[in-house]
Coordinates of C-alpha atoms in Angstrom, one line a residue:
M66 CA 0.0 0.0 0.0
Y67 CA 2.9 2.3 0.6
N68 CA 3.9 2.2 -3.0
A69 CA 0.3 2.8 -4.1
F70 CA 0.3 6.2 -2.4
T71 CA 3.8 7.5 -2.6
T72 CA 3.4 9.4 -5.8
L73 CA 0.0 10.7 -5.0
L74 CA 1.7 13.1 -2.7
R75 CA 4.9 13.2 -4.7
P76 CA 6.6 16.4 -3.6
L77 CA 7.5 19.0 -6.1
H78 CA 10.7 19.3 -4.0
R79 CA 12.5 16.7 -2.0
H80 CA 12.1 18.4 1.3
R81 CA 8.4 17.7 1.3
I82 CA 8.9 14.0 2.1
T83 CA 8.0 14.9 5.8
L84 CA 4.5 15.8 4.8
L85 CA 4.2 12.5 2.9
A86 CA 5.4 10.5 5.8
L87 CA 2.8 12.1 8.1
L88 CA 0.0 11.4 5.7
I89 CA 1.0 7.8 5.1
S90 CA 1.3 7.1 8.8
G91 CA -2.3 8.3 9.3
L92 CA -1.4 11.1 11.5
S93 CA -3.1 14.5 11.2
V94 CA -1.3 17.0 9.1
N95 CA -0.9 20.6 10.2
P96 CA -2.0 22.7 7.2
A97 CA 1.0 24.9 7.9
L98 CA 3.2 22.1 6.6
A99 CA 1.6 22.5 3.1
E100 CA 4.3 24.6 1.5
T101 CA 2.7 25.0 -1.9
Q102 CA -0.7 25.3 -3.3
Y103 CA -0.6 21.8 -4.8
D104 CA 0.2 20.2 -1.4
S105 CA -2.8 22.0 0.1
L106 CA -5.1 20.7 -2.7
I107 CA -3.8 17.2 -2.2
I108 CA -4.5 17.4 1.6
K109 CA -8.1 18.6 0.8
A110 CA -8.5 15.8 -1.7
R111 CA -7.5 13.2 0.9
A112 CA -10.1 14.7 3.3
G113 CA -12.8 14.3 0.6
D114 CA -12.7 17.7 -1.1
T115 CA -11.6 16.6 -4.5
A116 CA -12.9 19.3 -6.7
P117 CA -10.2 22.0 -6.2
V118 CA -7.3 19.7 -7.1
L119 CA -9.2 18.3 -10.1
D120 CA -9.9 21.8 -11.3
Y121 CA -6.3 22.7 -10.8
L122 CA -5.0 19.8 -12.8
Q123 CA -7.5 20.5 -15.6
K124 CA -6.2 24.1 -15.9
E125 CA -2.5 23.0 -15.6
S126 CA -3.1 20.5 -18.4
K127 CA -4.2 23.3 -20.7
A128 CA -1.2 25.5 -19.8
G129 CA 1.4 22.9 -20.4
P130 CA 2.4 19.2 -20.2
L131 CA 1.8 17.4 -16.9
N132 CA 4.4 15.1 -15.4
S133 CA 3.7 11.5 -14.7
G134 CA 3.1 12.0 -11.0
Q135 CA 0.5 14.7 -11.7
V136 CA -1.3 12.4 -14.2
D137 CA -1.2 9.6 -11.6
D138 CA -2.7 12.1 -9.1
W139 CA -5.4 13.1 -11.6
L140 CA -6.4 9.5 -12.3
Q141 CA -6.6 8.5 -8.6
I142 CA -8.4 11.5 -7.3
A143 CA -10.9 11.5 -10.1
G144 CA -11.5 7.9 -9.2
W145 CA -12.1 8.9 -5.6
A146 CA -14.6 11.4 -6.8
G147 CA -16.5 8.7 -8.8
R148 CA -15.7 10.4 -12.1
D149 CA -15.1 7.3 -14.1
Q150 CA -15.5 9.0 -17.5
E151 CA -13.0 11.6 -16.6
V152 CA -10.5 8.9 -15.4
I153 CA -10.9 7.2 -18.8
D154 CA -10.5 10.4 -20.7
V155 CA -7.3 11.4 -18.8
Y156 CA -5.9 7.9 -19.2
E157 CA -6.5 7.8 -23.0
R158 CA -5.0 11.2 -23.3
Y159 CA -1.8 10.6 -21.5
H160 CA -1.0 6.8 -21.4
S161 CA 1.1 6.9 -24.5
S162 CA 3.2 9.9 -23.5
V163 CA 3.8 9.4 -19.8
N164 CA 5.1 6.5 -17.7
L165 CA 2.2 5.9 -15.4
S166 CA 2.7 4.2 -12.0
S167 CA 0.8 1.1 -10.8
R168 CA -1.7 3.3 -8.9
G169 CA -2.4 5.3 -12.0
L170 CA -3.0 2.2 -14.0
A171 CA -5.1 0.7 -11.2
S172 CA -7.3 3.8 -11.1
A173 CA -7.9 3.5 -14.8
A174 CA -8.6 -0.2 -14.5
R175 CA -11.3 0.5 -11.8
A176 CA -12.9 3.1 -14.1
Y177 CA -13.1 0.7 -17.0
R178 CA -14.4 -2.0 -14.7
N179 CA -17.2 0.4 -13.4
E180 CA -18.1 1.0 -17.0
K181 CA -18.1 -2.8 -17.7
R182 CA -15.4 -2.4 -20.3
W183 CA -13.8 -5.7 -19.1
D184 CA -11.1 -6.3 -21.6
Q185 CA -9.5 -2.8 -21.1
A186 CA -9.9 -3.1 -17.3
L187 CA -8.2 -6.6 -17.2
A188 CA -5.4 -5.4 -19.4
L189 CA -4.7 -2.4 -17.1
W190 CA -4.7 -4.7 -14.0
Q191 CA -2.1 -6.9 -15.7
S192 CA 0.0 -3.8 -16.5
S193 CA -0.3 -2.5 -13.0
L194 CA 0.7 -5.9 -11.6
K195 CA 3.8 -6.0 -13.7
K196 CA 5.0 -2.8 -11.9
D197 CA 4.0 -4.0 -8.4
P198 CA 3.3 -7.8 -8.6
T199 CA 2.9 -8.4 -4.9
N200 CA 0.4 -5.6 -4.2
P201 CA -2.6 -7.2 -2.6
D202 CA -5.0 -4.4 -3.7
L203 CA -4.0 -4.9 -7.3
I204 CA -4.4 -8.6 -7.1
T205 CA -7.8 -8.2 -5.5
G206 CA -8.8 -5.7 -8.2
M207 CA -7.8 -8.1 -11.0
I208 CA -9.6 -11.0 -9.4
R209 CA -12.9 -9.1 -8.8
T210 CA -12.8 -7.8 -12.4
Q211 CA -12.5 -11.3 -13.6
A212 CA -15.5 -12.3 -11.6
D213 CA -17.6 -9.3 -12.7
S214 CA -16.8 -10.1 -16.4
G215 CA -18.0 -13.7 -16.0
R216 CA -14.6 -15.3 -15.7
G217 CA -15.0 -16.2 -12.1
G218 CA -14.0 -19.8 -12.3
A219 CA -10.3 -19.1 -12.7
A220 CA -10.5 -16.1 -10.5
L221 CA -12.0 -18.2 -7.7
Q222 CA -9.0 -20.4 -7.6
Q223 CA -6.7 -17.4 -7.5
A224 CA -8.7 -16.0 -4.6
K225 CA -8.5 -19.3 -2.6
E226 CA -4.7 -19.4 -3.1
L227 CA -4.4 -15.7 -2.1
A228 CA -6.3 -16.3 1.1
E229 CA -4.3 -19.4 1.9
R230 CA -1.0 -17.6 1.3
N231 CA -2.0 -14.5 3.1
P232 CA -5.0 -15.1 5.4
S233 CA -6.0 -11.5 5.8
A234 CA -9.5 -10.0 6.2
Q235 CA -9.2 -8.3 2.8
N236 CA -8.3 -11.5 1.1
Y237 CA -11.1 -13.5 2.8
M238 CA -13.4 -10.6 1.6
T239 CA -12.2 -11.1 -2.0
L240 CA -12.8 -14.9 -1.7
S241 CA -16.3 -14.2 -0.4
Y242 CA -17.0 -11.9 -3.3
L243 CA -15.8 -14.4 -5.8
S244 CA -17.8 -17.2 -4.2
R245 CA -20.9 -15.0 -4.3
A246 CA -20.2 -14.1 -7.9
T247 CA -20.1 -17.8 -8.8
N248 CA -23.2 -18.6 -6.8
R249 CA -21.4 -20.4 -4.1
N250 CA -23.3 -18.7 -1.4
Y251 CA -22.4 -21.0 1.5
D252 CA -18.7 -20.7 0.6
A253 CA -19.2 -16.9 0.5
L254 CA -20.7 -17.0 4.0
Q255 CA -17.8 -19.0 5.3
A256 CA -15.2 -16.7 3.8
S257 CA -17.1 -13.6 5.0
S258 CA -17.3 -15.0 8.5
E259 CA -13.6 -15.5 8.6
A260 CA -13.1 -11.9 7.5
V261 CA -15.2 -10.8 10.3
R262 CA -13.2 -12.9 12.8
L263 CA -10.0 -11.2 11.6
A264 CA -11.4 -7.7 11.5
P265 CA -14.5 -7.4 13.6
E266 CA -14.3 -3.6 13.7
S267 CA -14.0 -3.0 10.0
E268 CA -17.1 -1.3 8.5
E269 CA -16.2 -2.6 5.1
V270 CA -15.9 -6.2 6.3
L271 CA -19.2 -6.0 8.3
K272 CA -21.1 -4.5 5.4
N273 CA -19.9 -7.3 3.1
H274 CA -20.9 -9.8 5.8
L275 CA -24.4 -8.2 6.0
E276 CA -24.9 -8.5 2.3
I277 CA -23.9 -12.1 2.3
L278 CA -26.2 -12.9 5.2
Q279 CA -29.1 -11.3 3.3
R280 CA -28.2 -13.2 0.1
N281 CA -28.3 -16.5 2.1
R282 CA -31.6 -15.4 3.6
I283 CA -30.2 -15.5 7.2
A284 CA -32.5 -12.8 8.2
D285 CA -32.4 -12.6 12.0
P286 CA -28.5 -12.4 12.3
A287 CA -28.5 -9.8 9.5
L288 CA -30.9 -7.7 11.4
Q289 CA -28.9 -8.1 14.6
L290 CA -25.7 -7.1 12.8
A291 CA -27.4 -4.0 11.5
R292 CA -28.9 -3.2 14.9
E293 CA -25.4 -3.3 16.4
N294 CA -23.8 -1.4 13.6
P295 CA -26.4 1.2 12.4
K296 CA -23.9 3.0 10.1
L297 CA -24.0 0.0 7.8
V298 CA -27.5 0.6 6.5
T299 CA -29.9 3.4 5.6
A300 CA -33.3 3.7 7.2
E301 CA -34.8 2.1 4.2
Q302 CA -32.4 -0.8 4.3
Y303 CA -33.0 -1.3 8.0
R304 CA -36.8 -1.5 7.4
Q305 CA -36.2 -4.2 4.8
L306 CA -34.1 -6.1 7.3
E307 CA -36.8 -5.9 9.9
R308 CA -39.4 -7.0 7.3
D309 CA -37.2 -9.9 6.2
A310 CA -36.8 -11.1 9.8
A311 CA -40.5 -11.2 10.4
A312 CA -41.2 -12.8 7.0
E313 CA -38.6 -15.5 7.8
Q314 CA -40.6 -16.4 10.9
V315 CA -43.7 -16.7 8.8
R316 CA -41.9 -19.1 6.4
M317 CA -40.7 -21.2 9.3
A318 CA -44.2 -21.3 10.8
V319 CA -46.0 -22.1 7.6
L320 CA -43.8 -25.1 6.6
P321 CA -45.2 -28.3 8.1
T322 CA -41.8 -29.6 9.3
R323 CA -42.3 -28.6 13.0
S324 CA -44.7 -29.6 15.7
E325 CA -47.9 -27.6 15.9
T326 CA -46.8 -26.2 19.3
E327 CA -43.6 -24.9 17.7
R328 CA -45.4 -23.5 14.7
F329 CA -47.9 -21.7 16.9
Y330 CA -45.0 -20.2 18.9
I331 CA -43.2 -18.9 16.0
A332 CA -46.4 -17.5 14.4
D333 CA -47.2 -15.7 17.7
Q334 CA -43.7 -14.1 17.6
A335 CA -44.2 -13.0 14.0
L336 CA -47.6 -11.5 14.9
A337 CA -46.1 -9.5 17.8
D338 CA -43.3 -8.3 15.5
Y339 CA -45.8 -7.3 12.8
Q340 CA -47.9 -5.4 15.4
D341 CA -44.8 -3.3 16.2
L342 CA -43.7 -2.8 12.6
L343 CA -47.1 -1.8 11.3
A344 CA -47.6 0.6 14.2
R345 CA -44.3 2.3 13.4
W346 CA -44.7 2.3 9.6
S347 CA -48.4 3.1 9.2
K348 CA -47.9 6.9 9.4
D349 CA -44.4 7.1 8.0
P350 CA -44.5 8.3 4.4
D351 CA -41.1 6.9 3.6
A352 CA -42.2 3.4 4.8
Q353 CA -45.4 2.8 2.9
A354 CA -43.9 0.1 0.6
D355 CA -42.6 -1.7 3.7
Y356 CA -46.0 -1.2 5.5
Q357 CA -47.9 -2.8 2.6
R358 CA -45.5 -5.8 2.3
A359 CA -45.7 -6.3 6.0
R360 CA -49.5 -6.4 6.0
I361 CA -49.4 -8.9 3.2
D362 CA -46.8 -11.2 4.9
R363 CA -48.6 -11.1 8.2
L364 CA -51.5 -13.1 6.6
G365 CA -49.3 -16.2 6.7
A366 CA -48.9 -16.0 10.5
L367 CA -52.7 -15.5 10.8
L368 CA -53.3 -18.7 8.8
V369 CA -50.9 -20.7 11.0
R370 CA -52.8 -19.5 14.0
R371 CA -56.1 -20.4 12.4
N372 CA -57.3 -16.8 12.7
T373 CA -58.9 -17.1 9.3
E374 CA -61.7 -14.6 10.0
E375 CA -59.2 -11.8 10.5
L376 CA -57.1 -13.1 7.6
I377 CA -60.1 -12.8 5.2
K378 CA -61.0 -9.4 6.6
E379 CA -57.5 -8.1 6.0
Y380 CA -57.1 -9.8 2.6
E381 CA -60.4 -8.2 1.3
S382 CA -59.5 -4.8 2.8
M383 CA -56.2 -4.8 1.0
E384 CA -57.8 -5.9 -2.2
A385 CA -60.3 -3.0 -1.9
E386 CA -57.4 -0.7 -1.3
G387 CA -55.8 -1.7 -4.5
Y388 CA -52.9 -3.9 -3.2
K389 CA -51.4 -6.2 -5.8
M390 CA -51.5 -9.5 -3.9
P391 CA -48.7 -12.0 -4.6
D392 CA -49.5 -15.6 -5.3
Y393 CA -48.4 -16.9 -1.9
A394 CA -50.8 -14.5 -0.2
R395 CA -53.7 -15.4 -2.5
R396 CA -53.1 -19.0 -1.7
W397 CA -53.3 -18.2 2.0
A398 CA -56.5 -16.4 1.4
A399 CA -58.0 -19.4 -0.5
S400 CA -57.1 -21.7 2.4
A401 CA -58.8 -19.3 4.8
Y402 CA -61.9 -19.3 2.6
I403 CA -62.0 -23.1 2.6
D404 CA -61.6 -23.1 6.4
R405 CA -64.6 -20.7 6.7
R406 CA -66.6 -22.9 4.3
M407 CA -66.7 -20.4 1.5
P408 CA -65.6 -22.5 -1.5
E409 CA -67.2 -20.1 -3.9
K410 CA -64.5 -17.6 -3.1
A411 CA -61.7 -20.0 -2.8
A412 CA -62.4 -21.7 -6.2
P413 CA -61.6 -18.7 -8.5
I414 CA -58.4 -18.0 -6.6
L415 CA -57.2 -21.5 -6.8
T416 CA -58.2 -21.8 -10.5
S417 CA -56.2 -18.6 -11.3
L418 CA -53.2 -19.9 -9.3
Y419 CA -53.0 -23.5 -10.6
Y420 CA -54.6 -23.2 -14.0
A421 CA -53.7 -19.7 -15.1
D422 CA -54.5 -20.5 -18.7
G423 CA -57.5 -22.5 -17.9
K424 CA -56.0 -26.0 -18.6
T425 CA -52.4 -26.3 -17.6
F426 CA -51.5 -27.1 -14.0
R427 CA -48.6 -25.1 -12.5
M428 CA -46.8 -25.4 -9.2
I429 CA -46.5 -22.4 -6.9
S430 CA -44.6 -21.8 -3.7
I431 CA -46.5 -22.0 -0.5
T432 CA -44.3 -19.3 1.0
R433 CA -42.5 -16.3 -0.3

């Protein structure tokens, strides 16, 4: 990582190496140490204010040729700012006339990757690795781009070897990313769990783990992780996690693989959770989609508890309000109508579910 940043703050004069050392070490830098305008702009960029130095480099490029360090800076900082097209434009303008460092090449590779221009991205990762072959960030970038481009098979083996050779949190995160990209969700969870063990305070690691928990439909641990680390999610994402956890209880209660006592207990827990969620979300304008989905999913818990009268009342109320009812909820409603001896209402639902074209039977899921 040291090499990846040295030229970003490459001093225009040798005596500025003190400033660089302070920045690399993670110590705060006294602005008084910034002896030139360019140093000051670089410090601002590292703090997140990238526009001034990018404007400066744009103007300097019109006034005269930039040196390789300045072009590297431009590529990297524009990448920080999320200006992928600018990175690509700068790279294509200068790559044949200046000797770019590995970090400049890597910045261009990321931009091409973000634009899904896989061949250019992979070629640039290879070029950057020729300059710095042991840099783990470059290796990770190469592997992830291979996965994103649909070439995850070979990349997965590379990721496994990288994690075995250097069992760091970052390398296990890369392995989890590759496993997920190749639909090896359980392997992704194992690798992500190992990354959390190695770096339990890393926001990046925890966020990756949360995404993998969700992908594996491990709803309650995902919600617990977000509850303990609220910075990982937005309010909307947190509502989805709450909704997923309640819906998971409904799925467990509906499936006839447990005793009736267990199913009733789980359904009661779900109903209690839905009561809390619906009370909080009913008057929140930002939560209306979650509110509607929670009302629908709650029907499954009512069916398990054989409260079919309330289920029918809620179902018909939602239909009258214009809700688009998913197939699994319509099946629950049909079961409730049958339980209440109302076959005339159950029949059209079941016909539309199982014989949508009037003659061909089709299977549907009994849960979400």
